[in-house]
Structure formats: C-alpha cells, structure tokens
CSV table of C-alpha atoms in Angstrom, one decimal:
chain,number,residue,atom,x,y,z
W,1,MET,CA,-79.2,188.8,-59.1
W,2,ILE,CA,-83.0,189.0,-58.8
W,3,GLU,CA,-83.2,192.0,-61.1
W,4,THR,CA,-81.0,190.2,-63.6
W,5,ASP,CA,-83.3,187.1,-63.6
W,6,LYS,CA,-86.3,189.4,-64.2
W,7,THR,CA,-84.5,191.1,-67.1
W,8,VAL,CA,-83.7,187.7,-68.7
W,9,LYS,CA,-87.4,186.7,-68.4
W,10,LEU,CA,-88.4,189.9,-70.0
W,11,LEU,CA,-86.1,189.3,-72.9
W,12,GLN,CA,-87.7,185.8,-73.3
W,13,ILE,CA,-91.1,187.3,-74.1
W,14,PRO,CA,-91.7,186.7,-77.9
W,15,GLY,CA,-90.8,189.7,-80.0
W,16,VAL,CA,-88.9,191.7,-77.4
W,17,VAL,CA,-85.4,190.8,-78.6
W,18,SER,CA,-86.3,191.3,-82.2
W,19,LEU,CA,-87.8,194.7,-81.5
W,20,LEU,CA,-84.7,195.8,-79.6
W,21,LEU,CA,-82.5,194.7,-82.5
W,22,VAL,CA,-84.6,196.5,-85.0
W,23,VAL,CA,-84.7,199.7,-82.9
W,24,GLY,CA,-80.9,199.5,-82.0
W,25,LEU,CA,-79.9,199.2,-85.7
W,26,GLY,CA,-82.1,202.1,-86.7
W,27,ILE,CA,-81.0,204.4,-83.8
W,28,GLY,CA,-77.4,203.5,-84.5
W,29,SER,CA,-77.6,204.6,-88.0
W,30,PHE,CA,-79.4,207.8,-87.0
W,31,SER,CA,-76.8,208.6,-84.3
W,32,LEU,CA,-73.8,207.9,-86.6
W,33,LEU,CA,-74.7,210.5,-89.2
W,34,LEU,CA,-76.3,213.0,-86.9
W,35,PRO,CA,-73.0,214.9,-86.2
W,36,LEU,CA,-71.5,214.1,-89.6
W,37,SER,CA,-74.1,215.2,-92.1
W,38,PRO,CA,-73.9,218.9,-91.3
W,39,ASP,CA,-70.1,218.8,-91.3
W,40,TRP,CA,-70.1,217.1,-94.8
W,41,ALA,CA,-72.4,219.9,-96.0
W,42,ILE,CA,-69.9,222.5,-94.9
W,43,ARG,CA,-67.1,220.6,-96.6
W,44,GLY,CA,-69.2,220.6,-99.8
W,45,GLY,CA,-69.4,224.4,-99.7
W,46,ALA,CA,-72.5,225.1,-97.6
W,47,SER,CA,-72.5,227.9,-95.0
W,48,GLU,CA,-73.0,227.1,-91.3
W,49,ALA,CA,-76.6,228.3,-91.5
W,50,ALA,CA,-77.3,226.1,-94.4
W,51,ALA,CA,-75.6,223.2,-92.6
W,52,GLY,CA,-77.8,223.8,-89.7
W,53,SER,CA,-80.8,223.2,-91.9
W,54,VAL,CA,-79.7,219.6,-92.3
W,55,THR,CA,-80.6,218.8,-88.7
W,56,ALA,CA,-83.7,221.1,-89.0
W,57,ILE,CA,-85.0,219.1,-92.0
W,58,LEU,CA,-84.2,215.8,-90.3
W,59,MET,CA,-86.2,216.7,-87.2
W,60,ALA,CA,-89.1,218.4,-89.1
W,61,PHE,CA,-89.7,215.2,-91.1
W,62,THR,CA,-89.3,213.2,-88.0
W,63,ILE,CA,-92.1,215.1,-86.2
W,64,LEU,CA,-94.4,215.1,-89.3
W,65,THR,CA,-94.0,211.4,-89.6
W,66,GLN,CA,-94.6,210.7,-85.9
W,67,LEU,CA,-98.0,212.3,-86.3
W,68,SER,CA,-98.9,209.9,-89.2
W,69,VAL,CA,-97.5,206.6,-87.9
W,70,ASN,CA,-100.7,205.4,-86.2
W,71,ARG,CA,-102.7,205.9,-89.4
W,72,ALA,CA,-100.1,204.0,-91.4
W,73,LEU,CA,-100.2,201.1,-88.9
W,74,LYS,CA,-104.0,200.9,-89.1
W,75,ARG,CA,-103.9,200.8,-92.9
W,76,PHE,CA,-100.8,198.7,-93.7
W,77,GLY,CA,-100.0,196.8,-90.5
W,78,TRP,CA,-96.8,196.6,-88.5
W,79,GLY,CA,-94.6,194.6,-90.8
W,80,PRO,CA,-94.6,197.0,-93.8
W,81,VAL,CA,-94.4,200.1,-91.6
W,82,LEU,CA,-91.4,198.9,-89.7
W,83,ALA,CA,-89.8,197.8,-92.9
W,84,THR,CA,-90.3,201.2,-94.4
W,85,GLY,CA,-88.8,202.8,-91.3
W,86,LEU,CA,-85.6,200.7,-91.6
W,87,LEU,CA,-85.3,201.2,-95.3
W,88,SER,CA,-85.9,205.0,-94.9
W,89,LEU,CA,-83.1,205.2,-92.4
W,90,GLY,CA,-80.6,202.8,-94.1
W,91,ALA,CA,-80.9,203.2,-97.8
W,92,PRO,CA,-80.5,207.0,-98.2
W,93,ALA,CA,-77.3,207.0,-96.1
W,94,ILE,CA,-75.3,205.8,-99.1
W,95,LEU,CA,-76.3,208.9,-101.0
W,96,GLN,CA,-74.2,211.0,-98.6
W,97,ALA,CA,-71.1,208.9,-99.6
W,98,THR,CA,-71.6,209.8,-103.2
W,99,SER,CA,-72.0,213.6,-102.8
W,100,ALA,CA,-71.4,216.4,-100.3
W,101,GLU,CA,-73.8,218.7,-102.2
W,102,LEU,CA,-76.3,220.3,-99.9
W,103,PRO,CA,-79.4,219.3,-101.9
W,104,VAL,CA,-78.3,215.6,-101.7
W,105,ILE,CA,-77.7,215.7,-98.0
W,106,LEU,CA,-81.0,217.5,-97.4
W,107,LEU,CA,-82.9,215.0,-99.4
W,108,SER,CA,-81.3,212.0,-97.7
W,109,SER,CA,-81.8,213.6,-94.3
W,110,ALA,CA,-85.5,214.2,-95.0
W,111,VAL,CA,-86.0,210.6,-95.9
W,112,ARG,CA,-84.0,209.5,-92.9
W,113,GLY,CA,-86.3,211.7,-90.7
W,114,ILE,CA,-89.2,209.6,-92.0
W,115,GLY,CA,-87.5,206.4,-90.9
W,116,PHE,CA,-86.6,207.9,-87.5
W,117,GLY,CA,-90.1,209.1,-86.9
W,118,ILE,CA,-91.5,205.6,-87.7
W,119,LEU,CA,-89.1,203.8,-85.4
W,120,THR,CA,-89.4,206.2,-82.4
W,121,VAL,CA,-93.2,206.0,-82.3
W,122,GLY,CA,-93.5,202.4,-83.5
W,123,GLY,CA,-90.8,201.2,-81.0
W,124,ALA,CA,-92.4,202.9,-78.0
W,125,THR,CA,-95.8,201.5,-78.9
W,126,ALA,CA,-94.5,198.0,-79.7
W,127,ILE,CA,-92.7,197.5,-76.4
W,128,ALA,CA,-95.9,198.4,-74.5
W,129,LEU,CA,-97.9,196.0,-76.6
W,130,LEU,CA,-95.5,193.1,-76.2
W,131,VAL,CA,-95.0,193.2,-72.4
W,132,PRO,CA,-97.6,192.7,-69.7
W,133,ALA,CA,-98.6,196.0,-68.0
W,134,ALA,CA,-97.1,194.8,-64.7
W,135,ARG,CA,-93.6,194.7,-66.3
W,136,ARG,CA,-94.0,197.6,-68.6
W,137,GLY,CA,-91.7,199.9,-66.6
W,138,ALA,CA,-88.8,197.5,-66.9
W,139,ALA,CA,-89.6,196.9,-70.5
W,140,VAL,CA,-89.5,200.7,-71.2
W,141,GLY,CA,-86.2,200.8,-69.3
W,142,ILE,CA,-84.6,198.1,-71.5
W,143,TYR,CA,-86.1,199.8,-74.6
W,144,GLY,CA,-84.5,203.0,-73.4
W,145,LEU,CA,-81.1,201.3,-73.4
W,146,ALA,CA,-81.6,200.2,-77.0
W,147,VAL,CA,-82.2,203.8,-77.9
W,148,ALA,CA,-79.7,205.6,-75.6
W,149,GLY,CA,-76.8,203.1,-75.9
W,150,PRO,CA,-76.1,203.7,-79.6
W,151,GLN,CA,-76.6,207.5,-79.1
W,152,LEU,CA,-74.1,207.5,-76.3
W,153,VAL,CA,-71.4,205.6,-78.2
W,154,LEU,CA,-71.9,206.7,-81.8
W,155,VAL,CA,-72.8,210.5,-81.6
W,156,SER,CA,-69.5,211.2,-79.7
W,157,SER,CA,-67.3,208.7,-81.7
W,158,ALA,CA,-68.7,209.4,-85.2
W,159,PRO,CA,-66.0,212.0,-86.1
W,160,ILE,CA,-63.2,209.7,-84.9
W,161,LEU,CA,-64.6,206.8,-86.9
W,162,GLU,CA,-64.8,208.9,-90.0
W,163,GLN,CA,-61.2,210.1,-89.5
W,164,HIS,CA,-59.8,206.6,-89.2
W,165,LEU,CA,-62.2,204.6,-91.5
W,166,GLY,CA,-63.2,207.1,-94.1
W,167,LYS,CA,-66.5,208.5,-95.3
W,168,LEU,CA,-67.5,205.5,-97.4
W,169,VAL,CA,-67.1,203.0,-94.6
W,170,VAL,CA,-69.0,205.1,-92.2
W,171,THR,CA,-71.9,205.5,-94.6
W,172,LEU,CA,-71.9,201.8,-95.2
W,173,PHE,CA,-72.2,201.3,-91.5
W,174,ALA,CA,-75.2,203.7,-91.5
W,175,THR,CA,-77.0,201.4,-94.0
W,176,LEU,CA,-77.1,198.5,-91.5
W,177,PRO,CA,-80.7,199.1,-90.5
W,178,VAL,CA,-81.6,197.3,-93.8
W,179,LEU,CA,-80.4,194.1,-92.0
W,180,GLY,CA,-83.3,194.6,-89.6
W,181,LEU,CA,-85.7,193.5,-92.4
W,182,TYR,CA,-84.9,190.0,-91.4
W,183,TRP,CA,-87.0,190.4,-88.3
W,184,THR,CA,-89.8,192.7,-89.5
W,185,TYR,CA,-92.1,190.1,-91.0
W,186,SER,CA,-92.4,187.9,-87.9
W,187,LEU,CA,-92.3,190.8,-85.5
W,188,GLY,CA,-94.9,192.6,-87.5
W,189,ARG,CA,-97.2,189.6,-87.5
W,190,LEU,CA,-96.8,189.2,-83.7
W,191,LEU,CA,-97.6,192.9,-83.1
W,192,ASN,CA,-100.6,192.7,-85.4
W,193,GLU,CA,-101.9,189.9,-83.1
W,194,HIS,CA,-101.3,192.0,-80.0
W,195,THR,CA,-103.0,195.1,-81.6
W,196,ARG,CA,-106.1,193.3,-82.9
W,197,PRO,CA,-107.9,192.9,-79.5
W,198,HIS,CA,-107.6,196.7,-79.0
W,199,ASN,CA,-108.7,197.7,-82.5
W,200,SER,CA,-112.3,198.7,-81.5
W,201,SER,CA,-111.3,200.6,-78.3
W,202,ALA,CA,-108.3,202.2,-80.1
W,203,ALA,CA,-110.5,203.5,-82.8
W,204,GLN,CA,-112.8,204.9,-80.2
W,205,ALA,CA,-109.9,206.5,-78.4
W,206,GLY,CA,-108.7,208.1,-81.7
W,207,THR,CA,-111.7,210.4,-81.6
W,208,HIS,CA,-110.7,211.7,-78.2
W,209,SER,CA,-107.1,212.9,-78.8
W,210,LYS,CA,-107.8,216.1,-76.9
W,211,SER,CA,-108.9,214.3,-73.8
W,212,THR,CA,-105.8,212.0,-74.0
W,213,LEU,CA,-103.6,215.1,-74.2
W,214,ARG,CA,-105.4,216.6,-71.2
W,215,VAL,CA,-105.0,213.5,-69.1
W,216,ILE,CA,-101.2,213.2,-69.7
W,217,SER,CA,-100.4,216.9,-70.0
W,218,PRO,CA,-98.8,217.3,-66.5
W,219,VAL,CA,-96.5,214.4,-67.4
W,220,LEU,CA,-95.6,215.9,-70.7
W,221,LEU,CA,-94.9,219.3,-69.0
W,222,SER,CA,-92.2,217.6,-66.9
W,223,LEU,CA,-90.8,215.9,-69.9
W,224,VAL,CA,-90.7,219.0,-72.0
W,225,ILE,CA,-88.9,221.0,-69.3
W,226,VAL,CA,-86.2,218.3,-68.9
W,227,THR,CA,-85.7,217.9,-72.6
W,228,SER,CA,-85.5,221.6,-73.0
W,229,SER,CA,-82.8,221.7,-70.4
W,230,GLY,CA,-81.0,218.9,-72.1
W,231,GLY,CA,-81.3,220.6,-75.5
W,232,ALA,CA,-79.9,223.8,-74.0
W,233,ILE,CA,-76.7,222.0,-72.8
W,234,LEU,CA,-76.3,219.8,-75.9
W,235,THR,CA,-76.5,223.0,-78.0
W,236,PHE,CA,-74.4,225.5,-75.9
W,237,ALA,CA,-71.9,223.3,-74.1
W,238,SER,CA,-69.0,224.9,-76.0
W,239,GLN,CA,-70.3,228.4,-75.2
W,240,ILE,CA,-70.5,228.0,-71.5
W,241,THR,CA,-67.1,226.2,-71.0
W,242,VAL,CA,-63.6,227.5,-71.0
W,243,ASP,CA,-62.3,225.0,-73.5
W,244,ALA,CA,-63.2,222.0,-75.7
W,245,SER,CA,-62.1,219.4,-73.2
W,246,SER,CA,-64.4,220.9,-70.5
W,247,ALA,CA,-67.3,220.8,-72.9
W,248,THR,CA,-66.6,217.2,-73.8
W,249,ILE,CA,-66.5,216.1,-70.1
W,250,ALA,CA,-69.7,218.0,-69.4
W,251,LEU,CA,-71.5,216.3,-72.2
W,252,LEU,CA,-70.1,212.9,-71.2
W,253,CYS,CA,-71.5,213.6,-67.7
W,254,LEU,CA,-74.9,214.3,-69.2
W,255,THR,CA,-75.1,211.3,-71.6
W,256,GLY,CA,-73.1,209.0,-69.3
W,257,PHE,CA,-75.6,209.4,-66.4
W,258,ALA,CA,-78.6,209.5,-68.7
W,259,THR,CA,-78.1,206.1,-70.3
W,260,PRO,CA,-78.1,203.9,-67.1
W,261,THR,CA,-80.7,206.0,-65.3
W,262,ARG,CA,-83.1,205.6,-68.3
W,263,TRP,CA,-83.0,201.8,-67.7
W,264,ALA,CA,-83.0,202.1,-63.9
W,265,PHE,CA,-86.0,204.3,-63.6
W,266,GLY,CA,-87.9,202.1,-66.0
W,267,SER,CA,-87.6,199.2,-63.5
W,268,LEU,CA,-88.3,201.5,-60.5
W,269,SER,CA,-91.5,202.6,-62.2
W,270,ASP,CA,-92.8,199.0,-61.7
W,271,ARG,CA,-92.3,199.2,-58.0
W,272,TYR,CA,-92.9,202.8,-56.9
W,273,PRO,CA,-95.5,205.4,-57.8
W,274,ALA,CA,-94.3,207.1,-61.0
W,275,ARG,CA,-95.5,210.5,-59.8
W,276,TYR,CA,-93.0,210.4,-57.0
W,277,LEU,CA,-90.2,209.4,-59.3
W,278,ILE,CA,-91.1,212.2,-61.7
W,279,PHE,CA,-91.1,214.7,-58.8
W,280,GLY,CA,-87.6,213.6,-57.7
W,281,LEU,CA,-86.3,213.7,-61.2
W,282,ALA,CA,-87.7,217.2,-61.7
W,283,THR,CA,-86.0,218.3,-58.5
W,284,ALA,CA,-82.7,216.8,-59.8
W,285,CYS,CA,-83.2,218.9,-63.0
W,286,CYS,CA,-83.8,222.0,-60.9
W,287,LEU,CA,-80.6,221.5,-58.9
W,288,GLY,CA,-78.7,220.6,-62.1
W,289,MET,CA,-79.7,223.7,-64.0
W,290,ALA,CA,-79.0,225.8,-60.9
W,291,ALA,CA,-75.5,224.4,-60.6
W,292,LEU,CA,-74.9,225.1,-64.3
W,293,SER,CA,-76.1,228.6,-63.8
W,294,ALA,CA,-73.6,228.9,-61.0
W,295,SER,CA,-70.8,227.6,-63.2
W,296,VAL,CA,-71.4,230.4,-65.6
W,297,LEU,CA,-71.2,233.0,-62.8
W,298,ALA,CA,-68.3,231.5,-60.9
W,299,SER,CA,-65.2,233.6,-60.7
W,300,ASN,CA,-63.0,230.8,-59.5
W,301,ALA,CA,-62.1,228.3,-62.3
W,302,ALA,CA,-62.1,225.2,-60.1
W,303,TRP,CA,-65.5,226.1,-58.5
W,304,GLY,CA,-66.8,226.7,-61.9
W,305,LEU,CA,-65.8,223.3,-63.3
W,306,THR,CA,-67.1,221.6,-60.2
W,307,CYS,CA,-70.5,223.2,-60.7
W,308,LEU,CA,-70.4,222.4,-64.4
W,309,TYR,CA,-69.7,218.7,-64.0
W,310,LEU,CA,-72.1,218.4,-61.0
W,311,GLY,CA,-74.8,220.2,-62.8
W,312,SER,CA,-74.3,218.1,-66.0
W,313,ALA,CA,-74.4,214.9,-64.0
W,314,LEU,CA,-77.6,215.9,-62.1
W,315,LEU,CA,-79.2,216.9,-65.4
W,316,GLY,CA,-78.1,213.6,-66.9
W,317,ILE,CA,-79.8,211.7,-64.2
W,318,SER,CA,-83.0,213.6,-64.7
W,319,TYR,CA,-82.8,213.6,-68.5
W,320,GLY,CA,-82.5,209.8,-68.6
W,321,GLY,CA,-84.8,208.8,-65.8
W,322,MET,CA,-87.5,211.2,-66.8
W,323,GLN,CA,-87.8,209.6,-70.3
W,324,SER,CA,-88.7,206.2,-68.8
W,325,ALA,CA,-90.8,207.5,-65.8
W,326,THR,CA,-92.9,209.9,-67.9
W,327,LEU,CA,-93.6,207.3,-70.6
W,328,VAL,CA,-94.7,204.6,-68.1
W,329,CYS,CA,-96.8,207.2,-66.2
W,330,ALA,CA,-98.5,208.4,-69.4
W,331,TYR,CA,-99.3,204.8,-70.4
W,332,ARG,CA,-100.9,204.2,-67.0
W,333,LEU,CA,-102.9,207.4,-67.1
W,334,ALA,CA,-104.2,206.9,-70.6
W,335,GLY,CA,-104.9,203.2,-70.4
W,336,ASN,CA,-104.2,200.3,-72.8
W,337,SER,CA,-106.6,201.5,-75.5
W,338,ARG,CA,-104.5,204.6,-76.0
W,339,LEU,CA,-100.9,203.3,-76.1
W,340,ALA,CA,-100.3,204.4,-79.7
W,341,GLN,CA,-101.7,207.9,-79.0
W,342,VAL,CA,-99.5,208.3,-75.9
W,343,SER,CA,-96.4,207.2,-77.9
W,344,VAL,CA,-97.0,209.9,-80.5
W,345,LEU,CA,-97.6,212.7,-78.0
W,346,TRP,CA,-94.6,211.6,-75.9
W,347,ASN,CA,-92.2,211.5,-78.9
W,348,VAL,CA,-93.4,214.8,-80.3
W,349,THR,CA,-93.1,216.4,-76.9
W,350,PHE,CA,-89.5,215.1,-76.5
W,351,ASP,CA,-88.4,216.4,-79.9
W,352,LEU,CA,-90.1,219.7,-79.5
W,353,GLY,CA,-88.7,220.2,-76.1
W,354,THR,CA,-85.1,219.6,-77.4
W,355,GLY,CA,-85.6,222.2,-80.1
W,356,VAL,CA,-87.5,224.7,-78.0
W,357,GLY,CA,-84.9,224.5,-75.2
W,358,ALA,CA,-82.1,225.4,-77.6
W,359,MET,CA,-84.1,228.2,-79.1
W,360,LEU,CA,-85.3,229.7,-75.8
W,361,THR,CA,-81.9,229.5,-74.2
W,362,GLY,CA,-80.4,231.2,-77.1
W,363,ILE,CA,-82.9,234.1,-77.0
W,364,ILE,CA,-82.6,234.6,-73.2
W,365,ALA,CA,-78.8,234.3,-73.4
W,366,ALA,CA,-78.5,236.9,-76.1
W,367,THR,CA,-80.2,239.5,-73.8
W,368,THR,CA,-79.3,238.5,-70.2
W,369,GLY,CA,-76.8,235.7,-70.4
W,370,PHE,CA,-76.6,231.9,-70.0
W,371,ALA,CA,-76.9,232.1,-66.2
W,372,ALA,CA,-80.4,233.7,-66.5
W,373,ALA,CA,-81.4,231.2,-69.1
W,374,PHE,CA,-80.4,228.2,-67.0
W,375,GLY,CA,-82.0,229.8,-63.9
W,376,PHE,CA,-85.3,230.2,-65.8
W,377,LEU,CA,-85.2,226.4,-66.7
W,378,SER,CA,-84.4,225.6,-63.0
W,379,ILE,CA,-87.4,227.5,-61.8
W,380,ALA,CA,-89.6,225.9,-64.5
W,381,ALA,CA,-88.5,222.5,-63.2
W,382,VAL,CA,-89.7,223.4,-59.7
W,383,PHE,CA,-93.2,224.4,-61.0
W,384,SER,CA,-93.4,221.1,-63.0
W,385,ALA,CA,-92.6,219.1,-59.8
W,386,ILE,CA,-95.3,220.9,-57.9
W,387,ILE,CA,-97.8,220.4,-60.7
W,388,ILE,CA,-97.1,216.7,-60.8
W,389,LEU,CA,-97.8,216.2,-57.1
W,390,ILE,CA,-101.0,218.3,-57.2
W,391,SER,CA,-102.5,217.1,-60.4
W,392,LEU,CA,-101.8,213.4,-59.7
W,393,ARG,CA,-102.5,213.4,-56.0
W,394,SER,CA,-105.7,211.4,-56.4
W,395,VAL,CA,-104.3,209.0,-59.0
W,396,LYS,CA,-102.7,205.8,-57.6
W,397,ILE,CA,-99.8,205.4,-60.2
C-alpha cells in the first residue's frame, strides 16, 4: 500500500505520464515489427541471411543515432527531437504494408532504427531529469515497465496478431507512435526547462567523456555480461531445447521474470546500495547460466527441462533487475551534470551486449558446444560481481 502511494505520487510529477505514454507507444511499435519484418522479407523472396540483415540494419542505425542524440538535443531542443523519434518509428511502418521487397524493408528498418535510438536515449535521460534524485530509482523502474511491458506482450504475440488481423492492420498499429506527437510539445518545453540549469555543467562534462566512461565502466561491465547472456538465450533458445514448446516456455521464463524485476529493482535502488544489488544480480546471472549449461549436458530429459526453466528464470531476474540497478548506479556515479552522457553509454552498452553475446556464443558453440559457451558467461558474471564490490567499495551508493 505504501509503495503504491509512492508510485501514484511519482506519476503525479509533471511530465512523467506523458513521457511514459510517448515511450510506450514507440517501444510498442518497435516490438510489434521486430519479429515480423525479417519474416516478411523472406516471404518476399529474400534469403535467411538477407532477412537477418533487417535486424542488423535496425540495430546499426539505432546505435549510430544513440551516439548523436545529445548533440541533436542541444541544437534543436527536446520537442523536435522527440517528435522526430516518434515519426521515424511510426511513419515508415506503413511502407512494409505496401511491399515485401527487401530494399523497402531495409529502408524502413533503418529509419525506424533512428526513431528507436532517439527514444531509448531520450527516454532514459528525460526520466532522470523529471524526477528528484531521491526517487530516481523508482522512476527508472516505472520507466523500465513502459519499455519492457510492450516488448513482453508484443514480441511474442506479433505473429499471432498478423495471422488473425492481417499484415495491413498490424502495420497500422505500428504507426501509432505518431499519436504521441500530442504530448511532445508540452513535454519538450518542460524538459527544456529542466535541462537549462545544467547547460553549463553539461557542456563542461561533454569534454570529459573518457572520464565518464572510466567512472561507470565497472557498472557497464556488469550490464554487458548480463545482456550478452540474455542475447545468447534469445538467439539460441530453439537450438538448446528439444522442441518449440520448451523454447517458448524458456523465453517466457526469461521475459516474464525480467519485466517485474526491472520495476522492483528500480524501487529497491532508492533504499539499498546499488552496488550490493548489482552484486546479487550478477550472482543470479552466474547461477542461471550455470543451470542453462547443465540443461544442455543433462542426459535425463526431466532434469534437463528443470535446469532449463530454472536457469531462464534466474537469468530473467538478473536481466530485468540489472537494467534498472546499473542505470541508477551509473547516474549516481557520474552526477547530475552527466545524465545525458550516461544514458548514451548505458544504451549503447546494452545493445552491443545483446549482439556480442549472440555472436560470441555462436562462435564458442560452433567449436566446443553451448554448454561451454554458457559456462564462459557464467564465469564472466562471477568476475563482474567481484569487480563491482572491489571498485565501488569506497563509494557510498
């Protein structure tokens, strides 16, 4: 009851609800077409490798945009940049309803990557600006729900929605971020007011990006190992399970536990030292990847499934909780003058970790098997936990 009251008060802060609606609409559109666009490319005659380039182009433009968002905010202000993000995500979606040709899908995916990059960096920075530092953990947790909720629901249900509603209706749903333009003017004006007091210090911080990276690097190490582990399972779930239903349950364990823990660990970060939370979450990642490694080696089917689901659940707890705990911890380490820089570094690390985890797991699995690949990630999580405790032992956060 007390926590509910605190959440309600948080939502009453000017701009918070508008930001969550804008981000939710954008992430919903991104999640809806994420599994469908490569499939449509294949139906249009593209090979599996070419279809894989759809997601690669999407994420490449996302990362390139994330690196440029802060410069755009300084030059154009919050309103135009947020509006550009929503339009870039929503408007190109309709192109995919008109054609399944690979060039059309690649072009629309590239533009949508620009929109996704703007919203991920802009959203994480905006929530930190709008909310007092003492409530920033809970705010990051609620923001995490706005991001993870649509992903949980729409990524898994997108093929079913297309099957029952058709391609045109699904792509029309994917254009809904355009509705978020209703809030961008007032939200942008409010965020400009929150940003203005920090302009001089932010400009000074912009010349010290290396020191910012150095300060938060232990936190980013923990994040990249967890997202690498998550990327490995999201990519290879079908290859490590005996059938499609087992893979589906494993992924539901991962995403189902990740969504509520992302909110919960945001709130916990306001009450407990973030370094201890990160240490515990890194330990959960270690145990989860060890259990997944055991599931691959298990000779008994029942034991194998038990390890699979347990490992996926533990990884899900770490995957969701680590996103909030590391972001809050990085904000505290860097200080209020570097919120925008932290947002960029955090988002790029997250996206790179997902891609690197899939690639690294594939390379190791091709030579020594998935058990060794998951075992390597488990050991890496142990080292990240130790590094967090040692490097932040003198910091009271």
